[in-house]
Coordinates of C-alpha atoms in Angstrom, one line a residue:
Chain A
M19 CA 43.6 -15.9 -34.2
T20 CA 40.9 -15.7 -32.0
T21 CA 37.6 -14.3 -31.3
P22 CA 37.7 -11.4 -29.6
P23 CA 35.5 -11.4 -26.4
I24 CA 32.3 -10.3 -27.1
I25 CA 32.0 -7.9 -23.7
E26 CA 35.2 -6.3 -22.6
V27 CA 35.6 -4.3 -19.4
T28 CA 38.8 -3.1 -18.5
G29 CA 40.0 -1.1 -15.0
L30 CA 36.7 0.2 -15.0
K31 CA 36.4 2.8 -12.1
N32 CA 32.6 4.2 -10.7
Q33 CA 32.6 6.8 -8.2
L34 CA 29.5 8.0 -7.1
G35 CA 29.3 10.6 -4.6
D36 CA 32.4 10.4 -2.5
F37 CA 32.3 6.4 -2.7
W38 CA 34.4 4.3 -5.1
V39 CA 31.9 1.7 -6.2
H40 CA 34.6 0.4 -8.7
T41 CA 38.5 0.4 -9.0
N42 CA 39.6 -1.5 -10.9
V43 CA 37.2 -3.7 -12.7
N44 CA 38.2 -6.2 -15.3
L45 CA 35.5 -8.7 -17.3
S46 CA 35.9 -10.8 -20.5
I47 CA 32.6 -12.2 -21.7
N48 CA 33.2 -15.0 -25.0
Q49 CA 30.2 -15.2 -27.2
G50 CA 27.8 -18.0 -26.2
D51 CA 29.0 -17.5 -22.7
V52 CA 26.3 -17.2 -19.6
V53 CA 27.8 -15.1 -16.7
A54 CA 26.4 -13.9 -13.6
I55 CA 27.7 -11.5 -11.8
I56 CA 26.7 -11.8 -8.1
G57 CA 28.5 -10.0 -4.7
G58 CA 27.1 -8.6 -1.5
S59 CA 25.0 -5.9 -1.4
G60 CA 26.7 -2.4 -1.9
S61 CA 29.2 -4.3 -4.1
G62 CA 28.3 -2.2 -7.4
K63 CA 26.6 -5.2 -9.2
T64 CA 23.8 -2.6 -10.7
T65 CA 26.5 -0.3 -11.2
L66 CA 28.4 -2.5 -13.3
L67 CA 25.3 -3.2 -15.6
K68 CA 24.3 0.1 -16.0
S69 CA 28.0 0.9 -17.4
L70 CA 27.3 -1.6 -20.0
L71 CA 24.1 -0.4 -20.7
M72 CA 25.5 2.7 -21.9
L73 CA 23.1 3.6 -18.7
L74 CA 25.9 5.3 -16.2
K75 CA 28.8 7.0 -17.9
P76 CA 31.8 5.3 -16.0
T77 CA 34.6 7.8 -13.7
D78 CA 37.2 6.2 -15.8
G79 CA 37.8 2.7 -18.0
C80 CA 37.5 1.1 -21.3
V81 CA 34.3 -0.9 -21.9
K82 CA 34.4 -2.7 -25.0
L83 CA 31.1 -4.7 -26.8
F84 CA 31.6 -6.6 -29.7
D85 CA 35.2 -4.9 -30.0
E86 CA 34.1 -1.5 -29.9
D87 CA 34.6 1.1 -27.0
I88 CA 31.5 2.2 -26.2
Y89 CA 31.8 5.4 -24.7
A90 CA 34.0 6.5 -28.1
L91 CA 31.0 5.8 -30.2
S92 CA 29.0 8.4 -32.5
P93 CA 25.5 8.6 -30.9
K94 CA 24.4 7.4 -34.6
A95 CA 27.0 4.0 -33.9
L96 CA 25.5 3.3 -30.3
R97 CA 21.8 3.4 -31.4
Q98 CA 22.8 0.3 -34.0
L99 CA 24.8 -1.1 -31.0
R100 CA 22.1 -0.8 -28.9
K101 CA 19.9 -2.7 -31.5
R102 CA 22.0 -5.8 -30.5
F103 CA 21.2 -6.1 -26.9
G104 CA 18.1 -7.1 -25.0
V105 CA 17.6 -5.9 -21.3
L106 CA 15.1 -7.6 -19.0
F107 CA 14.4 -4.9 -15.9
Q108 CA 14.5 -5.9 -12.1
H109 CA 10.7 -5.1 -11.9
S110 CA 9.8 -5.8 -16.0
A111 CA 9.4 -2.5 -16.6
L112 CA 6.7 -3.4 -19.1
F113 CA 4.7 -0.5 -20.3
S114 CA 1.7 -0.7 -18.5
S115 CA -0.4 1.3 -21.5
L116 CA 0.3 -1.0 -23.9
N117 CA -0.9 -5.3 -23.7
V118 CA 2.1 -7.8 -24.1
L119 CA 1.6 -8.1 -28.0
E120 CA 2.4 -4.2 -28.0
N121 CA 4.8 -3.9 -25.7
V122 CA 6.4 -7.2 -27.8
M123 CA 6.2 -4.9 -31.1
F124 CA 7.4 -2.1 -29.8
P125 CA 11.0 -1.9 -30.3
M126 CA 9.9 -3.5 -33.9
R127 CA 8.0 -0.6 -34.8
E128 CA 10.6 1.7 -33.8
F129 CA 13.4 0.1 -35.5
T130 CA 12.0 -1.7 -38.7
H131 CA 9.1 -1.1 -41.4
L132 CA 8.1 -4.8 -41.5
P133 CA 4.4 -5.1 -42.4
E134 CA 2.1 -5.3 -39.7
H135 CA 0.9 -8.6 -40.1
F136 CA 4.3 -9.9 -40.1
M137 CA 5.6 -8.2 -36.8
K138 CA 2.3 -9.7 -35.1
E139 CA 3.4 -12.9 -36.1
L140 CA 6.9 -12.4 -35.3
A141 CA 5.5 -10.9 -31.7
L142 CA 3.6 -13.9 -31.2
L143 CA 6.3 -16.7 -32.0
K144 CA 8.3 -14.5 -29.0
I145 CA 5.9 -15.3 -26.6
N146 CA 5.3 -18.1 -27.6
L147 CA 9.1 -18.9 -27.2
V148 CA 9.0 -17.4 -23.6
G149 CA 6.4 -20.0 -22.8
L150 CA 3.4 -17.9 -22.2
P151 CA -0.2 -18.5 -23.3
A152 CA -1.1 -17.3 -26.9
H153 CA -4.3 -15.4 -25.2
A154 CA -1.9 -13.5 -22.7
A155 CA -1.1 -11.4 -25.7
Y156 CA -3.6 -9.1 -25.5
Q157 CA -3.1 -8.7 -22.1
Y158 CA -2.4 -5.8 -20.1
P159 CA 0.7 -6.5 -17.7
S160 CA -1.4 -5.2 -14.4
E161 CA -3.5 -8.4 -15.7
L162 CA -0.5 -10.7 -15.9
S163 CA 1.4 -12.6 -12.2
G164 CA 4.7 -11.8 -11.2
G165 CA 6.0 -14.6 -13.4
M166 CA 4.5 -14.1 -16.5
Q167 CA 5.1 -10.4 -16.7
R168 CA 8.2 -11.9 -16.2
R169 CA 8.4 -13.5 -19.1
A170 CA 6.7 -10.9 -21.2
A171 CA 9.5 -8.7 -20.1
A172 CA 11.5 -11.3 -21.9
A173 CA 9.2 -11.5 -25.0
R174 CA 10.0 -7.7 -25.7
A175 CA 13.9 -8.2 -24.7
I176 CA 14.4 -10.8 -27.2
A177 CA 11.9 -8.9 -29.3
M178 CA 15.0 -7.7 -32.1
D179 CA 16.9 -11.0 -31.9
P180 CA 19.7 -9.5 -29.3
D181 CA 23.6 -10.9 -29.7
I182 CA 23.4 -10.4 -25.9
L183 CA 20.6 -10.5 -23.5
F184 CA 21.2 -8.4 -19.9
L185 CA 18.9 -9.6 -17.0
D186 CA 19.0 -7.9 -14.0
E187 CA 17.7 -10.0 -11.1
P188 CA 15.2 -12.0 -13.2
T189 CA 14.1 -14.3 -10.0
T190 CA 14.1 -12.3 -7.6
G191 CA 10.6 -11.8 -6.0
L192 CA 9.1 -15.4 -8.0
D193 CA 8.4 -17.9 -6.2
P194 CA 10.9 -20.8 -6.0
R195 CA 8.8 -23.1 -8.8
S196 CA 8.3 -20.0 -10.9
A197 CA 12.1 -19.6 -10.5
R198 CA 13.1 -22.4 -11.9
R199 CA 10.8 -22.5 -14.3
F200 CA 12.5 -19.2 -15.7
D201 CA 15.6 -20.7 -15.0
E202 CA 14.8 -23.0 -17.8
L203 CA 13.7 -20.3 -19.9
I204 CA 17.1 -18.3 -19.9
I205 CA 18.8 -22.0 -20.5
F206 CA 16.2 -22.7 -23.4
L207 CA 16.8 -19.5 -24.8
H208 CA 20.8 -19.6 -24.5
Q209 CA 20.6 -22.9 -26.5
T210 CA 18.1 -22.0 -28.9
L211 CA 18.8 -18.6 -30.1
K212 CA 22.3 -18.9 -28.9
L213 CA 22.3 -15.6 -26.8
T214 CA 25.1 -14.5 -24.5
I215 CA 23.6 -13.6 -21.0
V216 CA 24.6 -11.8 -18.3
L217 CA 22.6 -11.8 -15.4
I218 CA 22.4 -10.3 -11.7
S219 CA 21.1 -12.5 -9.6
H220 CA 21.2 -13.6 -5.8
D221 CA 19.5 -16.9 -5.9
L222 CA 21.9 -19.6 -5.4
E223 CA 19.6 -22.4 -6.9
S224 CA 19.6 -20.3 -10.2
L225 CA 23.7 -20.1 -10.2
K226 CA 23.4 -23.5 -9.5
T227 CA 22.1 -24.4 -12.9
V228 CA 22.2 -21.5 -15.0
P229 CA 25.3 -19.3 -15.5
T230 CA 28.4 -21.1 -17.1
K231 CA 30.8 -18.8 -14.9
I232 CA 30.0 -16.5 -12.3
A233 CA 32.0 -13.1 -11.5
F234 CA 32.0 -12.3 -8.0
I235 CA 32.5 -8.4 -7.1
G236 CA 34.0 -7.3 -3.8
E237 CA 36.1 -4.6 -2.7
G238 CA 35.7 -2.4 -5.9
E239 CA 36.9 -5.4 -8.5
V240 CA 36.0 -8.9 -9.7
L241 CA 37.5 -11.3 -7.4
A242 CA 37.0 -14.4 -9.3
C243 CA 35.5 -15.5 -12.6
E244 CA 34.9 -19.0 -12.5
P245 CA 32.8 -21.3 -12.7
Y246 CA 29.9 -22.3 -9.2
E247 CA 32.2 -25.3 -8.7
T248 CA 34.9 -24.3 -8.5
L249 CA 34.0 -20.9 -7.2
I250 CA 32.4 -21.8 -3.9
N251 CA 35.9 -23.2 -2.9
N252 CA 37.9 -19.9 -3.7
P253 CA 39.7 -19.3 -0.5
H254 CA 38.6 -15.6 -1.0
P255 CA 37.2 -15.0 2.5
M256 CA 34.5 -12.8 0.8
I257 CA 33.5 -15.2 -1.3
K258 CA 33.8 -17.7 1.2
E259 CA 31.8 -16.0 3.8
Y260 CA 29.0 -15.5 0.6
F261 CA 29.1 -19.0 0.1
H262 CA 28.7 -20.8 3.6
G263 CA 28.2 -17.7 6.1
G264 CA 30.1 -16.1 8.3
D265 CA 32.6 -19.0 9.8
Chain B
M27 CA 26.7 -6.4 -38.8
S28 CA 24.9 -3.7 -41.1
K29 CA 25.7 -5.9 -44.2
A30 CA 23.2 -6.9 -46.5
A31 CA 21.4 -9.6 -47.2
N32 CA 19.7 -10.7 -50.6
C33 CA 18.4 -14.0 -52.2
V34 CA 18.8 -14.3 -56.2
F35 CA 17.1 -17.3 -58.2
N36 CA 19.3 -18.9 -60.8
P37 CA 17.6 -20.1 -63.5
E38 CA 19.9 -22.1 -65.3
K39 CA 20.5 -24.3 -61.7
N40 CA 16.9 -23.8 -60.7
T41 CA 18.0 -22.7 -57.2
I42 CA 17.9 -19.6 -55.1
D43 CA 21.2 -18.4 -54.0
C44 CA 21.2 -16.8 -50.3
H45 CA 24.2 -14.4 -49.4
G46 CA 24.8 -12.8 -46.1
T47 CA 23.2 -11.6 -42.9
W48 CA 19.8 -12.2 -42.8
S49 CA 18.5 -10.1 -39.3
I50 CA 15.8 -8.7 -38.5
L51 CA 17.1 -5.1 -39.8
N52 CA 17.4 -6.9 -43.6
T53 CA 14.2 -8.7 -43.3
Q54 CA 12.2 -6.0 -44.7
A55 CA 14.7 -6.3 -48.1
L56 CA 14.4 -9.6 -48.3
F57 CA 10.5 -9.8 -48.3
S58 CA 10.6 -7.7 -51.3
Q59 CA 13.2 -9.6 -53.3
F60 CA 11.4 -12.6 -52.7
K61 CA 8.4 -11.0 -53.8
N62 CA 10.0 -10.5 -56.6
L63 CA 12.0 -13.9 -57.2
N64 CA 9.7 -14.9 -60.2
L65 CA 10.0 -18.5 -59.9
P66 CA 8.8 -21.1 -62.6
Q67 CA 5.8 -23.0 -62.2
E68 CA 5.4 -26.5 -61.0
K69 CA 8.9 -27.5 -60.6
V70 CA 11.1 -28.1 -57.4
V71 CA 13.1 -25.2 -56.5
T72 CA 15.8 -25.8 -54.3
L73 CA 17.0 -22.7 -51.7
N74 CA 20.6 -22.9 -50.8
G75 CA 21.2 -21.3 -47.6
Q76 CA 25.3 -21.8 -47.4
Q77 CA 26.0 -18.9 -48.2
I78 CA 24.0 -16.8 -45.0
D79 CA 26.5 -15.7 -42.6
Y80 CA 24.1 -15.0 -40.0
L81 CA 20.6 -16.0 -39.5
D82 CA 18.1 -14.8 -36.5
S83 CA 14.4 -15.4 -35.7
A84 CA 13.0 -12.6 -37.5
A85 CA 14.4 -14.1 -40.5
A86 CA 13.8 -17.2 -40.2
L87 CA 10.0 -16.5 -39.5
M88 CA 10.0 -14.8 -42.5
L89 CA 11.5 -17.9 -44.9
I90 CA 9.2 -20.1 -43.2
D91 CA 6.5 -18.1 -43.9
Q92 CA 7.5 -17.4 -48.1
V93 CA 8.2 -21.1 -48.6
S94 CA 5.0 -21.8 -47.4
H95 CA 3.2 -18.6 -49.6
Y96 CA 5.0 -20.3 -52.5
E97 CA 3.7 -23.7 -51.9
K98 CA 0.3 -22.4 -51.5
K99 CA 1.0 -21.7 -55.2
G100 CA 2.3 -24.8 -56.5
I101 CA 5.8 -24.3 -56.2
P102 CA 7.7 -26.5 -53.2
I103 CA 10.8 -25.2 -52.3
K104 CA 13.6 -27.3 -50.6
L105 CA 15.7 -25.5 -48.0
T106 CA 19.1 -27.3 -48.3
G107 CA 22.5 -26.4 -47.4
F108 CA 21.7 -24.4 -43.9
S109 CA 24.4 -24.9 -41.1
A110 CA 23.6 -27.5 -38.0
N111 CA 22.6 -24.1 -35.8
H112 CA 20.3 -22.6 -38.7
K113 CA 18.8 -25.4 -39.4
A114 CA 17.6 -26.1 -35.6
L115 CA 16.5 -22.4 -35.4
L116 CA 14.5 -22.9 -38.7
N117 CA 13.0 -26.1 -36.7
L118 CA 12.3 -23.9 -33.8
V119 CA 10.2 -21.3 -35.2
K120 CA 8.6 -24.1 -37.2
S121 CA 7.7 -25.8 -34.2
K122 CA 6.8 -22.5 -32.1
K123 CA 5.0 -20.1 -34.2
I124 CA 1.3 -19.0 -34.1
S125 CA -0.6 -17.7 -36.4
P126 CA -2.5 -14.4 -35.9
Q127 CA -5.4 -15.4 -37.1
T128 CA -5.7 -17.9 -34.1
V129 CA -5.1 -15.3 -31.7
Q130 CA -8.3 -12.9 -31.7
M131 CA -8.6 -9.9 -29.5
S132 CA -11.9 -10.5 -27.7
P133 CA -14.4 -9.5 -29.6
T134 CA -16.0 -5.5 -28.3
P135 CA -18.9 -6.0 -26.6
P136 CA -22.8 -5.0 -27.5
L137 CA -23.4 -1.5 -27.2
L138 CA -26.1 -2.0 -24.7
Y139 CA -23.9 -4.0 -22.3
R140 CA -21.2 -1.0 -22.5
V141 CA -24.1 1.4 -21.7
G142 CA -24.7 -1.0 -18.7
V143 CA -21.5 -1.0 -17.5
E144 CA -21.0 2.4 -17.8
S145 CA -24.1 3.6 -15.8
V146 CA -23.5 1.1 -13.3
N147 CA -19.7 2.9 -13.0
K148 CA -21.1 5.9 -12.8
L149 CA -23.5 5.0 -9.7
K150 CA -20.4 3.8 -8.3
Q151 CA -18.8 6.9 -8.4
I152 CA -21.5 8.8 -6.9
D153 CA -21.7 5.9 -4.3
G154 CA -18.2 6.5 -3.7
F155 CA -18.4 10.2 -3.1
T156 CA -20.9 9.9 -0.7
K157 CA -19.4 7.5 1.3
L158 CA -16.3 9.5 1.2
L159 CA -18.3 12.9 1.7
G160 CA -19.8 10.8 4.7
E161 CA -16.3 9.7 6.1
L162 CA -14.7 13.0 6.1
F163 CA -17.4 14.3 8.3
L164 CA -17.3 11.8 10.7
T165 CA -13.2 12.1 10.3
F166 CA -13.9 15.3 10.9
L167 CA -16.1 15.3 14.1
L168 CA -13.9 12.5 15.9
A169 CA -11.3 14.4 15.3
F170 CA -12.6 16.7 18.0
R171 CA -11.4 14.2 20.7
R172 CA -8.0 14.7 20.0
V173 CA -7.2 17.9 18.2
K174 CA -3.7 16.3 16.8
R175 CA -5.5 14.6 14.6
F176 CA -6.3 17.8 12.7
Q177 CA -3.1 17.6 11.5
G178 CA -1.9 21.7 11.6
A179 CA 1.4 21.5 10.0
S180 CA 0.0 19.5 6.9
I181 CA -3.3 22.3 6.7
L182 CA -0.6 25.0 6.7
A183 CA 1.5 22.8 3.7
N184 CA -1.8 22.3 2.2
I185 CA -2.7 26.4 2.9
D186 CA 0.7 27.8 1.1
T187 CA 0.6 25.3 -1.9
A188 CA -2.7 25.6 -2.6
G189 CA -3.5 29.6 -1.7
L190 CA -0.1 31.4 -1.2
K191 CA 1.5 29.9 -4.6
A192 CA -1.7 30.9 -6.2
L193 CA -1.6 34.2 -5.7
P194 CA 0.8 35.4 -8.6
I195 CA -1.8 34.0 -11.2
L196 CA -4.7 34.7 -9.5
A197 CA -4.3 38.3 -9.2
L198 CA -2.9 38.7 -13.0
L199 CA -6.0 36.8 -14.1
S200 CA -8.5 38.5 -12.2
F201 CA -6.8 42.1 -13.6
L202 CA -7.2 40.9 -16.7
I203 CA -11.3 39.8 -16.1
G204 CA -12.0 43.3 -14.5
V205 CA -10.3 44.9 -17.6
V206 CA -12.1 43.1 -20.2
L207 CA -15.2 43.0 -18.0
A208 CA -15.1 47.2 -18.2
Y209 CA -14.3 47.6 -21.3
Q210 CA -17.1 45.5 -22.8
M211 CA -20.2 47.3 -20.5
G212 CA -18.4 50.6 -20.8
I213 CA -19.0 50.6 -24.9
Q214 CA -22.5 50.5 -24.3
L215 CA -23.0 52.4 -20.8
Q216 CA -21.1 55.5 -23.0
T217 CA -23.5 55.4 -25.8
Y218 CA -26.9 56.5 -23.2
G219 CA -24.2 58.6 -21.1
A220 CA -24.5 56.8 -18.6
N221 CA -20.8 56.3 -17.6
I222 CA -20.8 56.4 -13.6
F223 CA -23.2 53.0 -13.6
I224 CA -19.8 51.0 -14.8
A225 CA -19.0 51.3 -11.1
Y226 CA -22.3 49.2 -10.1
L227 CA -22.4 47.0 -13.0
S228 CA -18.8 45.6 -12.9
G229 CA -18.8 45.7 -8.9
L230 CA -21.7 43.6 -9.3
A231 CA -20.5 41.0 -11.5
I232 CA -17.1 40.7 -10.5
F233 CA -18.5 40.5 -6.3
R234 CA -21.1 38.0 -7.5
E235 CA -19.7 35.8 -10.1
F236 CA -16.5 36.3 -12.0
A237 CA -14.4 36.6 -8.1
P238 CA -15.3 33.4 -7.4
L239 CA -15.5 31.5 -10.2
I240 CA -12.3 32.9 -11.7
T241 CA -10.5 31.5 -7.8
A242 CA -12.3 28.3 -8.5
I243 CA -11.4 27.8 -11.8
I244 CA -7.8 28.3 -11.1
V245 CA -7.9 26.4 -8.1
A246 CA -9.6 23.4 -9.8
G247 CA -6.9 23.1 -12.5
R248 CA -4.1 23.6 -10.0
T249 CA -5.0 21.9 -6.4
S250 CA -7.5 19.5 -7.7
S251 CA -5.1 18.1 -10.4
A252 CA -2.3 18.0 -8.0
F253 CA -4.7 16.1 -4.9
T254 CA -5.4 13.3 -7.8
A255 CA -1.5 12.7 -9.0
Q256 CA -0.3 12.7 -4.8
I257 CA -3.3 10.4 -3.9
G258 CA -2.8 8.1 -6.8
S259 CA 0.9 8.0 -6.8
M260 CA 0.7 6.9 -3.4
Q261 CA -1.6 4.4 -4.1
I262 CA 0.2 2.9 -7.0
N263 CA 3.3 2.7 -4.2
E264 CA 1.0 0.7 -2.1
E265 CA 1.5 3.7 0.3
I266 CA -2.7 3.7 1.0
D267 CA -2.3 -0.1 1.7
A268 CA 0.7 1.2 3.9
L269 CA -1.8 3.6 6.1
L270 CA -4.5 1.3 6.1
T271 CA -2.9 -1.7 7.8
M272 CA -1.8 0.7 10.3
G273 CA -4.6 1.3 11.2
I274 CA -4.8 5.4 10.2
S275 CA -7.6 6.3 8.2
P276 CA -6.4 7.7 4.8
V277 CA -9.1 10.4 5.2
Q278 CA -7.9 11.3 8.4
R279 CA -4.4 11.5 7.3
L280 CA -4.8 12.8 3.2
V281 CA -8.3 13.8 2.4
M282 CA -9.1 16.0 5.7
P283 CA -5.8 18.6 5.9
K284 CA -6.6 19.0 2.2
V285 CA -10.2 19.7 2.9
L286 CA -10.1 22.0 5.9
G287 CA -6.7 24.1 4.3
L288 CA -8.9 25.0 1.2
L289 CA -12.1 25.5 3.5
I290 CA -9.5 28.3 5.2
V291 CA -8.0 29.6 2.2
F292 CA -10.6 29.7 0.0
P293 CA -12.4 32.5 1.0
L294 CA -8.9 34.6 1.0
L295 CA -8.6 33.7 -2.5
I296 CA -12.0 35.3 -3.7
F297 CA -11.6 38.4 -2.0
W298 CA -8.1 38.5 -3.1
A299 CA -9.3 38.1 -6.8
D300 CA -12.4 41.0 -5.8
I301 CA -9.5 43.4 -5.0
F302 CA -7.3 42.6 -8.4
S303 CA -10.9 42.3 -10.6
L304 CA -11.8 45.8 -9.0
M305 CA -8.8 47.3 -9.7
G306 CA -8.6 46.3 -13.6
A307 CA -12.2 48.0 -13.8
M308 CA -11.1 51.3 -12.1
F309 CA -8.3 51.3 -14.9
M310 CA -10.2 50.5 -17.5
S311 CA -13.1 53.1 -16.3
K312 CA -10.7 56.0 -15.6
W313 CA -8.9 55.0 -19.3
M314 CA -12.1 54.5 -21.3
L315 CA -15.1 56.6 -19.5
S316 CA -13.0 59.2 -17.8
V317 CA -14.3 57.6 -13.8
S318 CA -12.0 58.7 -11.4
Y319 CA -11.0 55.8 -9.0
Y320 CA -12.5 57.9 -6.1
D321 CA -16.1 58.3 -8.1
F322 CA -15.8 54.7 -8.9
L323 CA -15.1 53.7 -5.0
M324 CA -17.9 55.6 -3.9
R325 CA -20.2 54.7 -6.4
L326 CA -19.2 51.0 -5.8
K327 CA -20.3 51.4 -1.8
E328 CA -23.5 53.3 -1.8
S329 CA -24.8 51.2 -5.0
V330 CA -23.4 47.9 -4.4
G331 CA -21.9 47.7 -0.8
L332 CA -20.7 44.9 1.1
K333 CA -23.8 42.8 0.9
Q334 CA -22.8 41.6 -2.3
L335 CA -19.2 41.2 -1.5
M336 CA -20.7 38.6 1.1
L337 CA -23.0 37.1 -0.9
G338 CA -19.6 36.2 -3.5
I339 CA -17.5 34.7 -0.8
Y340 CA -20.6 32.6 0.6
K341 CA -20.0 30.1 -2.5
A342 CA -16.1 29.6 -0.7
P343 CA -16.9 26.8 1.5
T344 CA -18.5 24.7 -1.0
F345 CA -16.1 25.1 -4.0
A346 CA -13.6 24.3 -1.5
I347 CA -15.2 20.9 -0.5
V348 CA -16.1 20.3 -4.0
I349 CA -12.6 20.8 -5.6
A350 CA -10.5 18.9 -2.6
L351 CA -12.7 15.8 -2.9
V352 CA -13.1 15.5 -6.1
G353 CA -9.4 15.4 -6.6
C354 CA -8.9 12.7 -3.3
F355 CA -11.7 10.7 -4.8
Q356 CA -9.9 10.6 -8.2
G357 CA -6.9 9.7 -6.4
F358 CA -8.1 7.2 -4.4
R359 CA -9.9 5.5 -8.3
V360 CA -5.9 5.5 -9.6
E361 CA -5.1 2.2 -10.8
A362 CA -1.9 0.7 -10.7
N363 CA -0.9 1.7 -14.5
A364 CA 1.1 4.4 -15.5
D365 CA -2.2 5.8 -17.9
S366 CA -4.5 5.7 -14.8
I367 CA -2.7 8.9 -13.0
G368 CA -3.3 11.4 -16.2
S369 CA -7.0 10.0 -17.1
Q370 CA -8.1 10.2 -13.3
T371 CA -6.1 13.9 -13.3
T372 CA -7.8 14.9 -16.5
K373 CA -11.1 13.6 -14.5
S374 CA -10.7 15.2 -11.8
V375 CA -10.1 18.8 -13.3
V376 CA -12.8 18.5 -15.9
Q377 CA -15.5 16.7 -12.5
A378 CA -14.5 19.7 -10.4
L379 CA -15.2 22.0 -12.8
F380 CA -18.5 20.6 -14.2
L381 CA -19.5 21.1 -10.3
I382 CA -18.4 24.3 -9.7
I383 CA -20.5 25.5 -12.6
I384 CA -23.4 23.2 -11.1
V385 CA -23.1 24.5 -7.6
D386 CA -22.8 28.1 -8.9
A387 CA -26.1 28.0 -10.5
W388 CA -27.6 26.3 -7.2
Y389 CA -26.8 29.0 -5.5
S390 CA -27.9 31.7 -7.8
I391 CA -31.8 30.2 -7.4
I392 CA -30.9 30.1 -3.8
Y393 CA -30.4 33.7 -4.1
S394 CA -33.3 34.5 -6.1
W395 CA -35.4 32.7 -3.5
M396 CA -33.8 34.3 -1.2
N397 CA -34.6 37.4 -3.1
L398 CA -31.0 38.9 -2.4

């Protein structure tokens, strides 16, 4: 028997106001995949992510994480489940009143009873893993550059050693060099920590190198889910327009 | 996932057998198990990781820490049997770990240094406040060239939020203050049989001090904080910068309508507080001292008069400017973090109240010079 996919979305429908964002989204992601979700603006990428993160209850459909239907779980089981994924938000969403070290230690403090010095050591390890200099640990988010903030947020996202890492436009707003270096970080984390990664991205350069599969959303459903090389030659008109312009 | 993790020392084979899910949630339990292992001295112990079915970086770090901890005690531990993945993770953690001792927070500067920084900070605040006052005055004069710059609609909106919506709470509190005041004085007056003097005493106190101060306190609490929060969030959103790049003065656009609105509505609020405080005092006088409403009002007119009422209302413009300016000034000082709005809002209310009491004291001094 093969292992069930780590994320499975079947028949997802989402209605926002009078507008159907998703009509029939089907997506399955296996352990160890790096999947990018792309699509034109307004196609419902962020809404899909919110449905996966249990921030927005879908109108209809089934979302399974770790082979469990997340909208049928008890609140207690949900809390357990939430510890198994980390999220990096578009604008980093670091707590501005805490320094980087405290930000990374925040989820550990909430969920574990580890001794303080060990938490500190673990947080410093994460900070080092994401490529931040050690002295940044005691700096506040407002004192860091955009790229460093993104890295600090990544450190917080992997603080609890999640199995899945969600990234919402991780390279948007970074200069090309920082963006490429952040791509390298994502690949590094994927390879070393064996993370399953779901990312939303508009960055064509990242799409070429980071994901193993790309899910293209349009017309309320997943139009294609395949590697970059085959996706760019996909004959669907919407996908063609996305990659090659209006020709 | 919620399966337990454990490690047990096997004295016969001299090995530590490890099982289960070595995750961050089980790390605490593993810590105490390691502590109670009772390892023999001066002998190489083998740790067998074959049965570990899940290992994350927290548990890996813990394992590495424990191994070096025992090594220091003279008990070397050899790790064997780990899967390739787990071995890679252990190596990664070993190479990337930093000891917390090597990263220190920058030391707190000496006391004298902090006193100096804080003093300069305070001086800069005074400087900034003065500049804001000056810019406001200049903007006000320039606005006469084009009446539209006074922002009539914005002024009206400020009158509504700072004035009209404060009326119920102001009425209630003023009434209560009037009642309390008359009660306290009434006890003294009753013993001398000088009941009718209640009108003079409470009237004077209300007109000159209580009504203006109560009004100022409520407006400072409601409005000064609101101004700070509004301008502060605009500052964080870079809306202030947007105004500046369009060549529009934030002082003209944001500060002046607030100051003018408060200037217009403040005397009216004081008058409103006067009325309700007097009603409270009258009610208490009748109830406790049997001074009829008519007698109270007649005595008030003869012995206190309009002049005392006006002396209280003259305080309005200064109070209004102080409250509005402090609120706006602290708003502009908000920095881009979530704590900042909160602390600046607190500062704006505290400073506004502080300055109001100072200003009130000045008024008393000036009035006594002028023999009023």
